[in-house]
Structures are given as structure tokens and as C-alpha cells.
Amino acid sequence: MSIQTSEKSSNRGQTFMRTLRQDHAGLSRIMREIDTQAHRLAEDSEGARAILVDAFRYLLRYHHAFHHPREDRLFARIRARDEALDQTLQQLSHEHETGEQETRRLAEDLARASNKELVGECGAELVDRINDYLRHTRTHMRHEETVFYSRAEQVLSDEDWLDIIADDGPDDPITDIRTMRASYPALARSLDEPTSHLGLHRPEHSSSHELRLQMLALTDLYGGLMHEAIDLTRTHFQRLKSVRDPVSLMRTAGTIYADNLRFAGQCVTRPSRWAINTGAGLIVGWLKPYMKQ
Amino acid sequence: MVSWQTRTAKLLSRLTIRQSLKRELSVADMRERIQAMERFFPNVPDDIRIEHEPGLNHCDAEWLTPGAGPTERVILHLPGGAFMTRFMRAERLLLARMCRATNARGRLVFYRLAPENPYPAGLDDCLEAYQQILDLGTPPEHLVISGMSAGGCLALAVLLKARDLGLPMPAGALLMSPAADMTEESTDGSRVSNAARDAVLSLERGDDIRRLYLGEHIELANHPYISPVLADYTGLPPLFFQVSGSEILLDDSHRCAQRARACGVSAEIEVWDRMPHGWQALSFAPESGRAIARLADFIRERCP
Ligand SMILES: [Fe+2]
Ligand SMILES: [Fe+2]
């Protein structure tokens, strides 16, 4: 009978730890989404704000309301059993408090800011704060994994588990897309997107796009010339090394002179050709709309 | 806004790697140049332990273990380099940073390279590494496979072949700009539209790469293990692609992800604006840190 009870509670322990891990999976998905949206705030402030506000609300209603209390109960028990972990676990519990305060502040500040503020300096400040928040939360998760994930099941007794699990709360709503759609519509829509764009996606004016391509072509051109110069120098060096007498020296000097002259010609003609082609291309590009009219 | 570090890296790689790919360089010269460039990549941080045992039958491989109590997670990483070269230090550092971010152990496989060892030697090595991790007792739900560029192609090939052999699937796959189309028709879409914008790759010698990688098996270019854009993805684990919007390999990721979704496989793509191919490995650039943090998020999602 006692063996059965012990098996049951160790199973409970495993289930409880699995729930914590699963919570971190959901939290990681949200971290990724917050990161995506924070970087879009200046570009699409209204859309990104709606998603971010949903995300921080979800964190407050689930992770801060249930996941962290779960962990705090667990930490309290581990601290009682393993004094060596006392300070670290206290620190982690303290981070739960500060994290919750910052989540609340970010949700409020984001909801309150006008669109203009989100695009300007205030928005940039918010993005910095969100980045800090992401960094802290990810580090917090990493610490938890190394500190107690593997050890909890070793140090805790059946009684401990019964106590910890007593009041466990709901499962993470992120696993149920219908709940997410009902409670956090903007976030759910964004989580459903199979492709995310990172970085600014303002459509570039076609003439500046063309100019940029031409500048890249020029860089390639000079890159090519630079490599040819290196190869040429290497060849010259090899030739000079094989010089044995004054006659072969004269012949080598002549070859080097001719090769250098040919290369100097390339250095002039290739960029000139680029300039003529680019100039003509850009002029045609600029004239096109007028010619159509 | 692209950081100055990434801008500088883009300019330098345009002047060096891209030029090398455009020119008639021998494979030996290419490797020598890469080795010279690699001196600028820092060493793996001290808190990451590197071990060689247990090894693989035909190639070198390393185990990377982060100092701060690793979890049961394992990341099997396959480096890139057009199947013929590799940035050993850069890839080792990339894996070390991924391991640190996820408390995972890393397995870095220096699979055999073409042209000395054409297809299927490299794939066989990667599959052996995969099988070995499972044999050592790692539950597949704690294993993630990752690959960069040509390594991304091999990562997909390992998944497809493992599935065909009836091996268990890992928890997910990270695919950083996989080169997943070796067919002869691979000359449209982003390979053309991004040909000038790509700061690293140039396909002027694409035919040579195909010929050297496939050796006498050139007729296999359309095989799904070589061109996973043509594969049936049924039964594969969730896939996570990171690719730059300005690289020639952009469409490879889109096409693989589309096919995967059509087969009912979860496939997410992140398209990063104006990044150079392989930016995840640029440890000095902020975008690399951000990319790795996001890869780590995906790993925690799939291997809780
Ligand atoms: Fe926590
Ligand atoms: Fe936690």
C-alpha cells in the first residue's frame, strides 16, 4: 500500500515537473513573438501594439498567476531540503516579483501610448525596455533549468509533492488555439502566421533600389580588381624568383610591365563602363514615368 | 536598422568570399583562404567543454558541453560550406552559443567533404552521428537537428532518410538558409532576383559545386536527399527556417516550408531583412545574438 502511494506521488512529481517544462515551452514561444513585434513597433505601431498588449496580458494572467506560484511553492520545499540552493532560489523568487511588476508596467505603458509616441523616442525607449525584459526572462528560464529541473525529483519527498501539487491551477492556454483566439485575438492571429519578417519592410523607392544595386555592382567590380591585383602581384613574385641571369631579368621586367599596363587599363575601363551603364540606366529609370505620361 | 558590425561583415564578405566563389579557384585554395579568414573568429568560451569521444567511423566530430549543468537536450549541428569547405571555428562557436542558450549538449559533425568524398559520404556521416546519439540513450524528444547552408540540406536529408529507415524523429529541426535545391532548374526566383544583393554567395560556379558534390552520381540531383525542395515531408518533426530576404537561397526555404506544410508538417520561416548568408555565426554582430536567442526559444518550445 505504501509503495503504491509513493509511486503515485512520484508520478505526480513527474507530471508536475512536466507541466513546468511545458510552461517554459509556451513562454519561449511568446518571447519570440514579443521580440518580433517589439522590432515592428516603429513601423506598424497599431498592429504591433495590439499583439504586444495581448502578449503581456497573457503573461500576467497565466505565467505570473499560475506558473510562478507553482515554482515558488516548489522552491520553498527545495530550500527546506537543500540549503545549498537557498540563495539561488530566493533570487529566482525575487525575479518573479520584479518580472511581474515590469510585465504590468509594460502592458500599461504600451496600451497608454499614442501612435505618435510609439513611433518616436518614447517608442524606442519602450523597445529597449522590452529587450531587457526578454533578456532577463530568458536568463531566468535558463537558470531555473540548471538549478532545479534535474534536482527537484531527487530531493523532494512524497509529502512535499502532495503539498506542492495541492492547488495547481489550469493548463497553459497557449496549447488551445480556440481559447487563445477568444481571449487574445491579435496574439493568436500572429502566432498562427507561418512566416515572420524581421527587420524593416518599408517598400523601397524603385530608383533608390536600382541605385543600391548599382553600388553593389561597383563594390563587386572593385572586389574583382582587388583580387586580380593580388593574383598579379603573386605571379610577378613567382616570375622574379625564377630569374637566373640578366637576359631573363630583362624579359621578366618586360612581361611584368606589359601585364601591369593591361591591368591599369582594366582599372580605368571597367569603372568607366560601369559609370556609363549606370548613368544611362538611372536616367532611363527616372524618365520612364514622364515618357508614359 | 542593420548594425554597423553586420554592414562591415557584409562588405568584407562581398570583397572576399563572394569574390572567391566567382573566380576559378581550386578547392584547396578556397580551403586555405577560409582558414586564413577563420583566424578572426574567437575561440569557444572557456565554460564550454569540448570532447571527442565517442567518435564517428569516418570523420571528426566533437561534443560540446556547457559548464552550467546541461539538461538532457542535444543539438546535432551540421556545418555549411558548399559540401566542400567549412568554417570550423565559426560553426563551433555558433553551436557553443546555441548550447549555452538552451543548456543543451552539442554534437558538431565534420562530415567528409567533396570532391575527395562525394555524395553520399557526407550524408552517411551525418546519419551515423544521428544514430549514435539515439544509441547513446538520448530520447528523440530531447534531440534537435540543426544545419547551416549545405549543412541545412544535410539536416533535411538526415530527417528524410531517418524517416525512410524507420528511425525515430527528433523534436525539431533548425534550418539556417539551407541550400536545398541542387537541380539543374534551380536558376530562377531568388537565385536570380537576389544575385546582386547577396553579400556572400554567388552561383556563377553552381554547376561546379553540383558536379563535385555528386561525383559520379550526377543523375541523382533531383533525389530528395540532395534536393529536399522536391521531398515528401510526411512524418517529419516541426521545422524552423531562418533565412535572409536578400540571399539567393531565400526560395529554397520557402519551397521546403511550403511542401512541408502541404504534408501536414509545422514549418515556420523567419525572413530577416538585409542579413548576409550565415549571419547567425557572426558572433560580434547584435543580429546574430538575436537570431540565436530566437533559435533557442524554438528549441525550448520543442524540447521542453
Ligand atoms: Fe520562474
Ligand atoms: Fe519558470
Coordinates of C-alpha atoms and ligand atoms in Angstrom, one line a residue:
Chain A
M1 CA 0.0 0.0 0.0
S2 CA 2.8 2.4 0.9
I3 CA 4.7 1.5 -2.2
Q4 CA 1.6 2.3 -4.3
T5 CA 1.2 5.7 -2.6
S6 CA 4.9 6.5 -3.1
E7 CA 4.7 5.6 -6.8
K8 CA 1.6 7.7 -7.2
S9 CA 3.3 10.8 -5.7
S10 CA 6.5 10.3 -7.6
N11 CA 4.3 10.1 -10.8
R12 CA 2.6 13.3 -9.6
G13 CA 6.1 14.8 -9.2
Q14 CA 7.0 13.9 -12.7
T15 CA 3.7 15.3 -14.1
F16 CA 4.2 18.5 -12.1
M17 CA 7.7 18.9 -13.5
R18 CA 6.5 18.2 -17.0
T19 CA 3.9 21.0 -16.5
L20 CA 6.7 23.4 -15.6
R21 CA 8.7 22.5 -18.6
Q22 CA 5.6 22.8 -20.8
D23 CA 5.0 26.3 -19.3
H24 CA 8.6 27.2 -20.4
A25 CA 7.8 26.0 -23.9
G26 CA 4.8 28.3 -24.1
L27 CA 6.7 31.1 -22.5
S28 CA 9.5 30.7 -25.1
R29 CA 7.0 30.9 -28.0
I30 CA 5.7 34.2 -26.5
M31 CA 9.3 35.6 -26.0
R32 CA 9.8 35.0 -29.7
E33 CA 6.6 36.8 -30.6
I34 CA 7.3 39.7 -28.3
D35 CA 10.8 40.1 -29.9
T36 CA 9.2 40.1 -33.4
Q37 CA 6.6 42.7 -32.5
A38 CA 8.9 45.0 -30.5
H39 CA 11.0 45.5 -33.6
R40 CA 7.9 46.3 -35.6
L41 CA 6.7 48.9 -33.2
A42 CA 8.1 51.9 -35.1
E43 CA 6.9 50.5 -38.5
D44 CA 3.4 49.3 -37.7
S45 CA 2.7 50.7 -34.3
E46 CA -1.0 49.9 -34.1
G47 CA -0.7 46.3 -35.2
A48 CA 2.4 45.6 -33.2
R49 CA 0.9 47.3 -30.1
A50 CA -2.2 45.1 -30.1
I51 CA -0.2 41.9 -30.3
L52 CA 2.2 43.1 -27.6
V53 CA -0.6 44.1 -25.2
D54 CA -2.2 40.7 -25.7
A55 CA 1.1 39.0 -25.1
F56 CA 1.8 40.8 -21.8
R57 CA -1.8 40.3 -20.6
Y58 CA -1.4 36.6 -21.4
L59 CA 1.9 36.5 -19.4
L60 CA 0.1 38.2 -16.4
R61 CA -2.9 36.0 -16.5
Y62 CA -1.1 32.7 -16.9
H63 CA 2.6 32.8 -16.2
H64 CA 2.5 35.3 -13.3
A65 CA -0.8 34.0 -12.0
F66 CA 0.0 30.2 -12.1
H67 CA 3.4 29.3 -13.4
H68 CA 5.4 31.4 -10.9
P69 CA 3.3 30.5 -7.9
R70 CA 3.8 26.8 -8.8
E71 CA 7.6 27.4 -8.9
D72 CA 7.6 29.4 -5.7
R73 CA 5.9 26.5 -3.9
L74 CA 8.5 24.2 -5.3
F75 CA 11.3 26.5 -4.4
A76 CA 10.1 26.7 -0.8
R77 CA 10.2 23.0 -0.5
I78 CA 13.6 22.5 -2.1
R79 CA 15.1 25.3 0.1
A80 CA 13.8 23.4 3.1
R81 CA 15.5 20.2 1.9
D82 CA 18.7 21.5 0.3
E83 CA 20.2 24.5 2.0
A84 CA 22.9 24.9 -0.7
L85 CA 20.2 26.2 -3.1
D86 CA 18.7 28.7 -0.6
Q87 CA 20.2 31.8 -2.1
T88 CA 19.7 31.0 -5.7
L89 CA 16.1 30.0 -5.2
Q90 CA 15.4 33.1 -3.2
Q91 CA 16.9 35.1 -6.1
L92 CA 14.7 33.3 -8.6
S93 CA 11.6 34.0 -6.5
H94 CA 12.6 37.7 -6.2
E95 CA 12.8 37.8 -10.0
H96 CA 9.2 36.5 -10.2
E97 CA 8.2 39.6 -8.3
T98 CA 10.2 42.1 -10.3
G99 CA 9.2 40.4 -13.5
E100 CA 5.5 40.7 -12.7
Q101 CA 5.9 44.4 -11.9
E102 CA 7.7 45.0 -15.2
T103 CA 5.2 43.0 -17.2
R104 CA 2.3 45.1 -15.7
R105 CA 4.2 48.3 -16.4
L106 CA 5.0 47.4 -20.0
A107 CA 1.4 46.3 -20.7
E108 CA 0.1 49.6 -19.2
D109 CA 2.6 51.8 -21.0
L110 CA 2.0 50.2 -24.3
A111 CA -1.7 50.5 -24.0
R112 CA -1.5 54.1 -22.9
A113 CA 1.0 55.5 -25.5
S114 CA -0.3 57.3 -28.6
N115 CA 0.7 56.1 -32.0
K116 CA 2.9 59.1 -32.4
E117 CA 4.7 58.3 -29.2
L118 CA 5.3 54.7 -30.2
V119 CA 7.0 55.8 -33.4
G120 CA 9.2 58.4 -31.7
E121 CA 11.7 58.4 -28.8
C122 CA 9.2 57.0 -26.3
G123 CA 8.7 54.0 -28.6
A124 CA 12.4 53.5 -28.9
E125 CA 12.7 53.6 -25.0
L126 CA 9.9 51.0 -24.8
V127 CA 11.6 48.7 -27.3
D128 CA 14.8 48.9 -25.1
R129 CA 12.8 48.0 -22.0
I130 CA 11.1 45.1 -23.9
N131 CA 14.6 43.9 -25.0
D132 CA 15.8 44.0 -21.4
Y133 CA 12.7 42.2 -20.3
L134 CA 13.3 39.4 -22.9
R135 CA 16.9 39.1 -21.9
H136 CA 16.0 38.7 -18.2
T137 CA 13.2 36.3 -18.8
R138 CA 15.3 34.0 -21.0
T139 CA 18.2 34.1 -18.5
H140 CA 15.7 33.3 -15.7
M141 CA 14.3 30.3 -17.5
R142 CA 17.9 29.1 -18.2
H143 CA 18.8 29.4 -14.5
E144 CA 15.7 27.5 -13.4
E145 CA 16.5 24.7 -15.8
T146 CA 20.1 24.3 -14.4
V147 CA 19.2 24.9 -10.8
F148 CA 16.2 22.8 -10.0
Y149 CA 14.8 20.9 -13.0
S150 CA 17.0 17.9 -12.6
R151 CA 17.3 18.1 -8.8
A152 CA 13.7 18.6 -7.7
E153 CA 12.8 15.0 -8.2
Q154 CA 15.9 13.8 -6.3
V155 CA 15.5 15.9 -3.1
L156 CA 11.7 16.1 -2.6
S157 CA 9.7 13.5 -0.7
D158 CA 6.2 12.2 -1.4
E159 CA 4.8 14.6 1.2
D160 CA 6.5 17.5 -0.5
W161 CA 4.9 16.7 -3.8
L162 CA 1.4 16.3 -2.3
D163 CA 1.8 19.7 -0.8
I164 CA 3.2 21.4 -3.9
I165 CA 0.6 20.0 -6.2
A166 CA -2.4 20.7 -3.9
D167 CA -3.6 23.7 -5.7
D168 CA -2.3 23.5 -9.2
G169 CA -4.4 25.8 -11.4
P170 CA -5.2 25.5 -15.1
D171 CA -3.0 24.3 -18.0
D172 CA -1.3 26.9 -20.3
P173 CA -4.0 28.3 -22.6
I174 CA -1.4 28.6 -25.4
T175 CA -1.9 24.9 -26.1
D176 CA -5.5 25.5 -27.0
I177 CA -5.8 27.8 -30.1
R178 CA -9.5 28.4 -29.5
T179 CA -9.0 29.8 -26.1
M180 CA -6.2 31.9 -27.4
R181 CA -8.4 33.3 -30.2
A182 CA -11.2 34.1 -27.8
S183 CA -9.0 35.8 -25.1
Y184 CA -6.0 37.2 -27.1
P185 CA -7.2 37.6 -30.7
A186 CA -4.4 39.7 -32.0
L187 CA -1.7 37.5 -30.4
A188 CA -3.4 34.3 -31.7
R189 CA -3.6 35.6 -35.2
S190 CA 0.1 36.4 -35.1
L191 CA 1.1 33.1 -33.6
D192 CA -0.7 31.4 -36.5
E193 CA 1.4 33.1 -39.2
P194 CA 3.8 30.7 -40.7
T195 CA 6.2 33.4 -41.9
S196 CA 7.6 36.3 -39.9
H197 CA 9.6 39.2 -41.3
L198 CA 12.4 40.5 -39.1
G199 CA 13.7 43.9 -39.8
L200 CA 12.1 46.9 -41.5
H201 CA 10.0 46.2 -44.5
R202 CA 9.2 49.6 -45.9
P203 CA 9.0 49.2 -49.7
E204 CA 12.0 50.9 -51.2
H205 CA 11.6 53.5 -53.9
S206 CA 12.5 51.8 -57.2
S207 CA 15.1 54.4 -58.2
S208 CA 16.9 54.1 -54.9
H209 CA 16.7 50.3 -55.1
E210 CA 18.2 50.5 -58.6
L211 CA 21.0 52.8 -57.3
R212 CA 21.7 50.5 -54.4
L213 CA 22.1 47.5 -56.8
Q214 CA 24.4 49.6 -58.9
M215 CA 26.5 50.5 -55.9
L216 CA 26.7 46.8 -55.0
A217 CA 27.8 46.0 -58.6
L218 CA 30.6 48.7 -58.2
T219 CA 31.7 47.0 -55.0
D220 CA 31.8 43.7 -56.8
L221 CA 33.8 45.3 -59.6
Y222 CA 36.4 46.7 -57.2
G223 CA 36.5 43.5 -55.3
G224 CA 37.3 41.7 -58.5
L225 CA 40.0 44.2 -59.4
M226 CA 41.5 43.8 -55.9
H227 CA 41.7 40.0 -56.3
E228 CA 43.2 40.4 -59.7
A229 CA 45.8 42.8 -58.3
I230 CA 46.7 40.3 -55.6
D231 CA 47.0 37.4 -58.1
L232 CA 49.1 39.6 -60.4
T233 CA 51.5 40.5 -57.6
R234 CA 51.8 36.9 -56.7
T235 CA 52.6 36.0 -60.3
H236 CA 55.1 38.8 -60.6
F237 CA 56.8 37.5 -57.4
Q238 CA 57.0 33.9 -58.8
R239 CA 58.5 35.2 -62.1
L240 CA 61.1 37.3 -60.3
K241 CA 62.0 34.3 -58.1
S242 CA 62.8 32.3 -61.2
V243 CA 65.2 35.0 -62.7
R244 CA 68.6 33.4 -63.3
D245 CA 70.6 35.9 -65.5
P246 CA 70.4 39.5 -66.8
V247 CA 68.7 38.3 -70.0
S248 CA 65.8 36.6 -68.2
L249 CA 65.6 39.6 -65.8
M250 CA 65.1 41.9 -68.8
R251 CA 62.5 39.5 -70.3
T252 CA 60.6 39.3 -67.0
A253 CA 60.7 43.0 -66.5
G254 CA 59.1 43.4 -69.9
T255 CA 56.4 40.9 -69.2
I256 CA 55.6 42.5 -65.8
Y257 CA 55.5 45.9 -67.4
A258 CA 53.1 44.7 -70.1
D259 CA 50.8 42.9 -67.6
N260 CA 50.7 45.9 -65.3
L261 CA 49.8 48.1 -68.2
R262 CA 47.0 45.8 -69.2
F263 CA 45.7 45.7 -65.6
A264 CA 45.9 49.5 -65.3
G265 CA 43.8 49.7 -68.5
Q266 CA 41.2 47.4 -66.9
C267 CA 41.2 49.6 -63.8
V268 CA 40.2 52.6 -66.0
T269 CA 37.9 50.9 -68.5
R270 CA 35.8 48.8 -66.2
P271 CA 34.7 51.5 -63.7
S272 CA 34.1 53.9 -66.7
R273 CA 31.9 51.2 -68.3
W274 CA 30.0 50.9 -65.0
A275 CA 29.5 54.7 -64.8
I276 CA 28.2 54.9 -68.3
N277 CA 25.8 52.0 -67.9
T278 CA 24.6 53.1 -64.5
G279 CA 24.1 56.7 -65.6
A280 CA 22.2 55.6 -68.7
G281 CA 20.1 53.1 -66.7
L282 CA 19.3 55.7 -64.0
I283 CA 18.3 58.4 -66.5
V284 CA 16.0 56.0 -68.3
G285 CA 14.5 54.9 -65.0
W286 CA 13.8 58.5 -64.0
L287 CA 12.4 59.4 -67.4
K288 CA 10.1 56.3 -67.7
P289 CA 7.2 57.8 -65.7
Y290 CA 7.3 61.1 -67.8
M291 CA 7.6 59.2 -71.0
K292 CA 4.5 57.2 -70.1
Q293 CA 2.6 60.4 -69.5
Chain B
M1 CA 18.3 49.1 -39.0
V2 CA 21.2 46.8 -39.8
S3 CA 24.1 47.2 -37.3
W4 CA 27.5 48.5 -38.3
Q5 CA 29.1 45.2 -37.4
T6 CA 26.8 43.4 -39.9
R7 CA 27.3 46.1 -42.5
T8 CA 31.1 45.7 -42.2
A9 CA 30.9 41.9 -42.3
K10 CA 28.7 42.2 -45.5
L11 CA 31.3 44.5 -47.2
L12 CA 34.2 42.2 -46.2
S13 CA 32.5 39.0 -47.4
R14 CA 31.4 40.7 -50.6
L15 CA 35.1 41.5 -51.2
T16 CA 36.4 38.1 -50.1
I17 CA 34.1 35.1 -50.0
R18 CA 31.8 36.2 -52.8
Q19 CA 34.8 37.0 -55.0
S20 CA 36.4 33.7 -54.3
L21 CA 33.1 32.0 -55.4
K22 CA 33.1 34.0 -58.6
R23 CA 36.6 33.1 -59.5
E24 CA 38.2 29.9 -60.8
L25 CA 39.7 28.9 -57.5
S26 CA 40.7 25.4 -56.7
V27 CA 39.1 23.7 -53.7
A28 CA 42.4 23.6 -52.0
D29 CA 42.8 27.4 -52.5
M30 CA 39.3 28.0 -51.2
R31 CA 40.0 26.0 -48.1
E32 CA 43.3 27.8 -47.5
R33 CA 41.6 31.2 -47.8
I34 CA 38.8 30.2 -45.4
Q35 CA 41.4 29.0 -42.9
A36 CA 43.1 32.4 -43.1
M37 CA 39.7 34.2 -42.6
E38 CA 38.9 32.0 -39.7
R39 CA 41.6 33.5 -37.6
F40 CA 39.3 36.4 -36.9
F41 CA 36.7 34.2 -35.2
P42 CA 37.2 33.9 -31.4
N43 CA 37.6 30.7 -29.6
V44 CA 34.8 28.8 -27.9
P45 CA 34.4 30.3 -24.4
D46 CA 36.1 28.5 -21.6
D47 CA 32.9 27.4 -19.9
I48 CA 32.2 25.1 -22.9
R49 CA 33.9 21.7 -22.6
I50 CA 35.0 20.0 -25.9
E51 CA 35.3 16.2 -26.1
H52 CA 36.0 13.9 -29.0
E53 CA 34.8 10.5 -27.6
P54 CA 32.8 8.6 -28.6
G55 CA 33.7 9.4 -32.1
L56 CA 32.5 8.5 -35.6
N57 CA 33.8 6.0 -38.0
H58 CA 34.9 8.1 -40.9
C59 CA 35.1 11.8 -39.8
D60 CA 35.9 14.1 -36.9
A61 CA 33.2 15.2 -34.6
E62 CA 33.0 17.0 -31.3
W63 CA 30.8 17.0 -28.2
L64 CA 30.3 20.5 -26.7
T65 CA 29.0 20.7 -23.1
P66 CA 28.2 23.9 -21.4
G67 CA 29.5 24.3 -17.8
A68 CA 26.3 25.3 -16.2
G69 CA 24.6 22.0 -15.6
P70 CA 23.4 20.8 -19.1
T71 CA 19.9 19.4 -19.5
E72 CA 19.0 16.3 -21.5
R73 CA 18.8 18.3 -24.7
V74 CA 21.2 17.5 -27.5
I75 CA 21.7 19.7 -30.6
L76 CA 23.2 17.9 -33.6
H77 CA 24.7 20.6 -35.8
L78 CA 25.9 20.1 -39.4
P79 CA 28.1 22.9 -40.6
G80 CA 27.8 24.6 -44.1
G81 CA 30.4 25.3 -46.8
A82 CA 29.1 24.1 -50.2
F83 CA 29.8 20.5 -49.2
M84 CA 33.5 21.2 -49.9
T85 CA 34.8 23.6 -47.3
R86 CA 33.9 24.7 -43.8
F87 CA 34.3 27.4 -41.3
M88 CA 35.3 25.1 -38.4
R89 CA 35.8 27.8 -35.7
A90 CA 32.8 29.9 -36.7
E91 CA 30.5 26.8 -36.7
R92 CA 31.9 25.6 -33.4
L93 CA 31.3 29.0 -31.8
L94 CA 27.8 29.1 -33.2
L95 CA 26.9 25.7 -31.7
A96 CA 28.6 26.7 -28.4
R97 CA 26.3 29.8 -28.2
M98 CA 23.2 27.7 -29.1
C99 CA 24.2 25.2 -26.4
R100 CA 24.7 27.8 -23.8
A101 CA 21.4 29.5 -24.6
T102 CA 19.5 26.2 -24.2
N103 CA 21.6 24.3 -21.6
A104 CA 22.0 21.6 -24.3
R105 CA 24.9 19.4 -25.2
G106 CA 26.1 20.0 -28.8
R107 CA 27.3 17.5 -31.4
L108 CA 29.3 19.0 -34.2
V109 CA 29.9 16.7 -37.1
F110 CA 32.8 17.5 -39.6
Y111 CA 31.3 15.2 -42.2
R112 CA 33.5 14.1 -45.1
L113 CA 33.8 16.7 -47.8
A114 CA 33.6 16.6 -51.6
P115 CA 35.3 16.3 -54.0
E116 CA 37.5 13.7 -52.2
N117 CA 34.4 12.1 -50.8
P118 CA 31.4 12.9 -52.9
Y119 CA 27.8 12.1 -52.1
P120 CA 26.7 10.0 -50.1
A121 CA 29.8 10.1 -47.9
G122 CA 28.8 13.3 -46.0
L123 CA 25.2 12.2 -45.6
D124 CA 26.3 8.8 -44.3
D125 CA 28.5 10.5 -41.6
C126 CA 25.6 12.8 -40.5
L127 CA 23.2 9.8 -40.3
E128 CA 25.8 7.8 -38.3
A129 CA 26.0 10.8 -35.9
Y130 CA 22.2 10.9 -35.6
Q131 CA 22.0 7.1 -35.0
Q132 CA 24.9 7.3 -32.4
I133 CA 23.1 10.0 -30.4
L134 CA 20.0 7.8 -30.2
D135 CA 22.1 4.7 -29.4
L136 CA 23.7 6.6 -26.5
G137 CA 20.3 6.8 -25.0
T138 CA 19.1 10.3 -25.8
P139 CA 15.4 10.3 -26.1
P140 CA 14.4 11.6 -29.6
E141 CA 12.1 14.1 -28.0
H142 CA 15.2 15.8 -26.5
L143 CA 17.1 15.9 -29.7
V144 CA 17.1 18.8 -32.2
I145 CA 19.0 18.7 -35.6
S146 CA 20.4 21.9 -36.9
G147 CA 22.2 22.8 -40.1
M148 CA 23.7 25.8 -41.8
S149 CA 23.6 26.3 -45.6
A150 CA 24.8 23.0 -47.1
G151 CA 24.5 21.6 -43.6
G152 CA 20.8 22.6 -43.7
C153 CA 20.4 20.5 -46.8
L154 CA 22.1 17.6 -45.0
A155 CA 19.9 18.1 -41.9
L156 CA 16.8 17.8 -44.1
A157 CA 18.4 14.8 -45.8
V158 CA 19.1 13.1 -42.5
L159 CA 15.5 13.6 -41.4
L160 CA 14.2 12.2 -44.7
K161 CA 16.5 9.2 -44.7
A162 CA 16.0 8.5 -40.9
R163 CA 12.2 8.5 -41.6
D164 CA 12.6 6.2 -44.6
L165 CA 14.7 3.9 -42.4
G166 CA 12.1 3.9 -39.7
L167 CA 14.3 5.7 -37.1
P168 CA 12.5 7.9 -34.6
M169 CA 12.3 11.6 -35.5
P170 CA 13.9 14.3 -33.3
A171 CA 11.9 17.0 -31.6
G172 CA 12.5 19.6 -34.4
A173 CA 14.9 21.0 -36.9
L174 CA 16.7 24.3 -37.2
L175 CA 17.5 25.2 -40.8
M176 CA 19.6 28.3 -41.4
S177 CA 19.4 29.2 -45.1
P178 CA 19.5 25.6 -46.3
A179 CA 20.8 25.0 -49.8
A180 CA 18.0 22.7 -50.7
D181 CA 17.9 22.8 -54.5
M182 CA 20.7 21.1 -56.4
T183 CA 18.6 20.5 -59.5
E184 CA 19.7 22.0 -62.8
E185 CA 16.5 24.0 -63.0
S186 CA 17.5 25.9 -59.9
T187 CA 18.2 29.1 -61.8
D188 CA 15.1 31.3 -61.2
G189 CA 13.4 33.1 -58.4
S190 CA 15.6 34.4 -55.6
R191 CA 18.7 32.9 -57.3
V192 CA 18.2 35.5 -60.0
S193 CA 16.4 38.3 -58.2
N194 CA 18.9 38.3 -55.3
A195 CA 22.0 37.5 -57.3
A196 CA 23.4 41.1 -57.0
R197 CA 22.2 41.7 -53.4
D198 CA 23.6 38.5 -51.9
A199 CA 26.7 39.6 -50.0
V200 CA 28.3 36.2 -49.6
L201 CA 27.1 33.7 -52.2
S202 CA 27.4 33.7 -56.0
L203 CA 26.1 30.9 -58.1
E204 CA 28.4 31.5 -61.0
R205 CA 30.1 28.2 -60.2
G206 CA 26.9 26.4 -59.1
D207 CA 27.4 23.8 -61.7
D208 CA 30.9 23.0 -60.4
I209 CA 29.5 22.6 -56.9
R210 CA 26.8 20.2 -58.1
R211 CA 29.3 18.2 -60.1
L212 CA 31.9 18.0 -57.4
Y213 CA 29.4 17.1 -54.6
L214 CA 27.6 14.4 -56.6
G215 CA 30.7 13.0 -58.4
E216 CA 29.5 10.1 -60.5
H217 CA 26.0 10.3 -59.1
I218 CA 25.2 13.5 -61.0
E219 CA 21.9 12.0 -62.2
L220 CA 20.7 12.0 -58.6
A221 CA 20.5 15.8 -58.5
N222 CA 16.7 15.5 -58.3
H223 CA 16.8 13.0 -55.4
P224 CA 15.0 14.3 -52.3
Y225 CA 18.1 13.6 -50.1
I226 CA 20.1 16.0 -52.4
S227 CA 17.4 18.5 -53.4
P228 CA 15.0 18.4 -50.4
V229 CA 12.8 21.1 -52.1
L230 CA 11.4 18.1 -54.0
A231 CA 10.9 15.9 -51.0
D232 CA 7.8 14.4 -49.4
Y233 CA 7.9 15.7 -45.8
T234 CA 5.2 13.4 -44.3
G235 CA 6.2 12.4 -40.8
L236 CA 8.9 15.0 -40.2
P237 CA 9.1 17.0 -37.0
P238 CA 8.4 20.8 -36.8
L239 CA 10.9 22.8 -39.0
F240 CA 12.2 26.2 -38.2
F241 CA 13.8 28.2 -41.0
Q242 CA 15.9 31.3 -40.7
V243 CA 16.9 33.0 -44.0
S244 CA 17.8 36.4 -45.2
G245 CA 15.5 38.2 -47.6
S246 CA 18.5 39.3 -49.7
E247 CA 20.2 35.9 -50.3
I248 CA 20.0 33.7 -53.3
L249 CA 18.9 30.8 -51.2
L250 CA 15.7 32.5 -49.9
D251 CA 13.4 30.5 -52.1
D252 CA 14.9 27.2 -51.0
S253 CA 13.5 27.8 -47.5
H254 CA 10.1 29.0 -48.8
R255 CA 9.7 26.0 -51.1
C256 CA 10.7 23.4 -48.4
A257 CA 8.4 25.0 -45.9
Q258 CA 5.5 25.1 -48.4
R259 CA 6.0 21.4 -49.2
A260 CA 6.3 20.6 -45.5
R261 CA 3.0 22.4 -44.7
A262 CA 1.3 20.6 -47.6
C263 CA 2.3 17.3 -45.9
G264 CA 0.9 18.5 -42.6
V265 CA 4.3 19.3 -41.0
S266 CA 4.6 22.5 -39.0
A267 CA 7.1 24.8 -40.8
E268 CA 7.9 28.3 -39.7
I269 CA 10.1 30.7 -41.6
E270 CA 11.8 33.8 -40.4
V271 CA 12.8 36.1 -43.2
W272 CA 15.5 38.5 -42.0
D273 CA 15.9 41.8 -43.8
R274 CA 19.3 42.5 -45.4
M275 CA 21.3 40.0 -43.5
P276 CA 24.3 38.2 -45.1
H277 CA 24.1 34.4 -45.6
G278 CA 25.2 32.8 -42.3
W279 CA 24.8 35.9 -40.1
Q280 CA 23.9 33.7 -37.2
A281 CA 27.6 32.8 -36.9
L282 CA 28.8 36.4 -36.8
S283 CA 29.3 36.4 -33.0
F284 CA 30.3 40.1 -32.9
A285 CA 27.0 41.3 -34.5
P286 CA 23.9 42.0 -32.5
E287 CA 21.6 40.4 -35.1
S288 CA 23.5 37.1 -34.6
G289 CA 22.7 37.3 -30.8
R290 CA 19.1 38.0 -31.6
A291 CA 18.9 35.1 -34.1
I292 CA 20.4 32.7 -31.6
A293 CA 18.0 33.8 -28.9
R294 CA 15.2 33.0 -31.2
L295 CA 16.6 29.7 -32.3
A296 CA 17.0 28.9 -28.5
D297 CA 13.3 29.8 -28.0
F298 CA 12.3 27.3 -30.7
I299 CA 14.5 24.6 -29.1
R300 CA 12.8 25.2 -25.7
E301 CA 9.4 25.1 -27.3
R302 CA 10.1 21.8 -29.0
C303 CA 12.2 20.2 -26.3
P304 CA 10.6 21.4 -23.0
Ligands
FE1 FE 10.4 31.3 -12.8
FE2 FE 9.8 29.2 -14.8

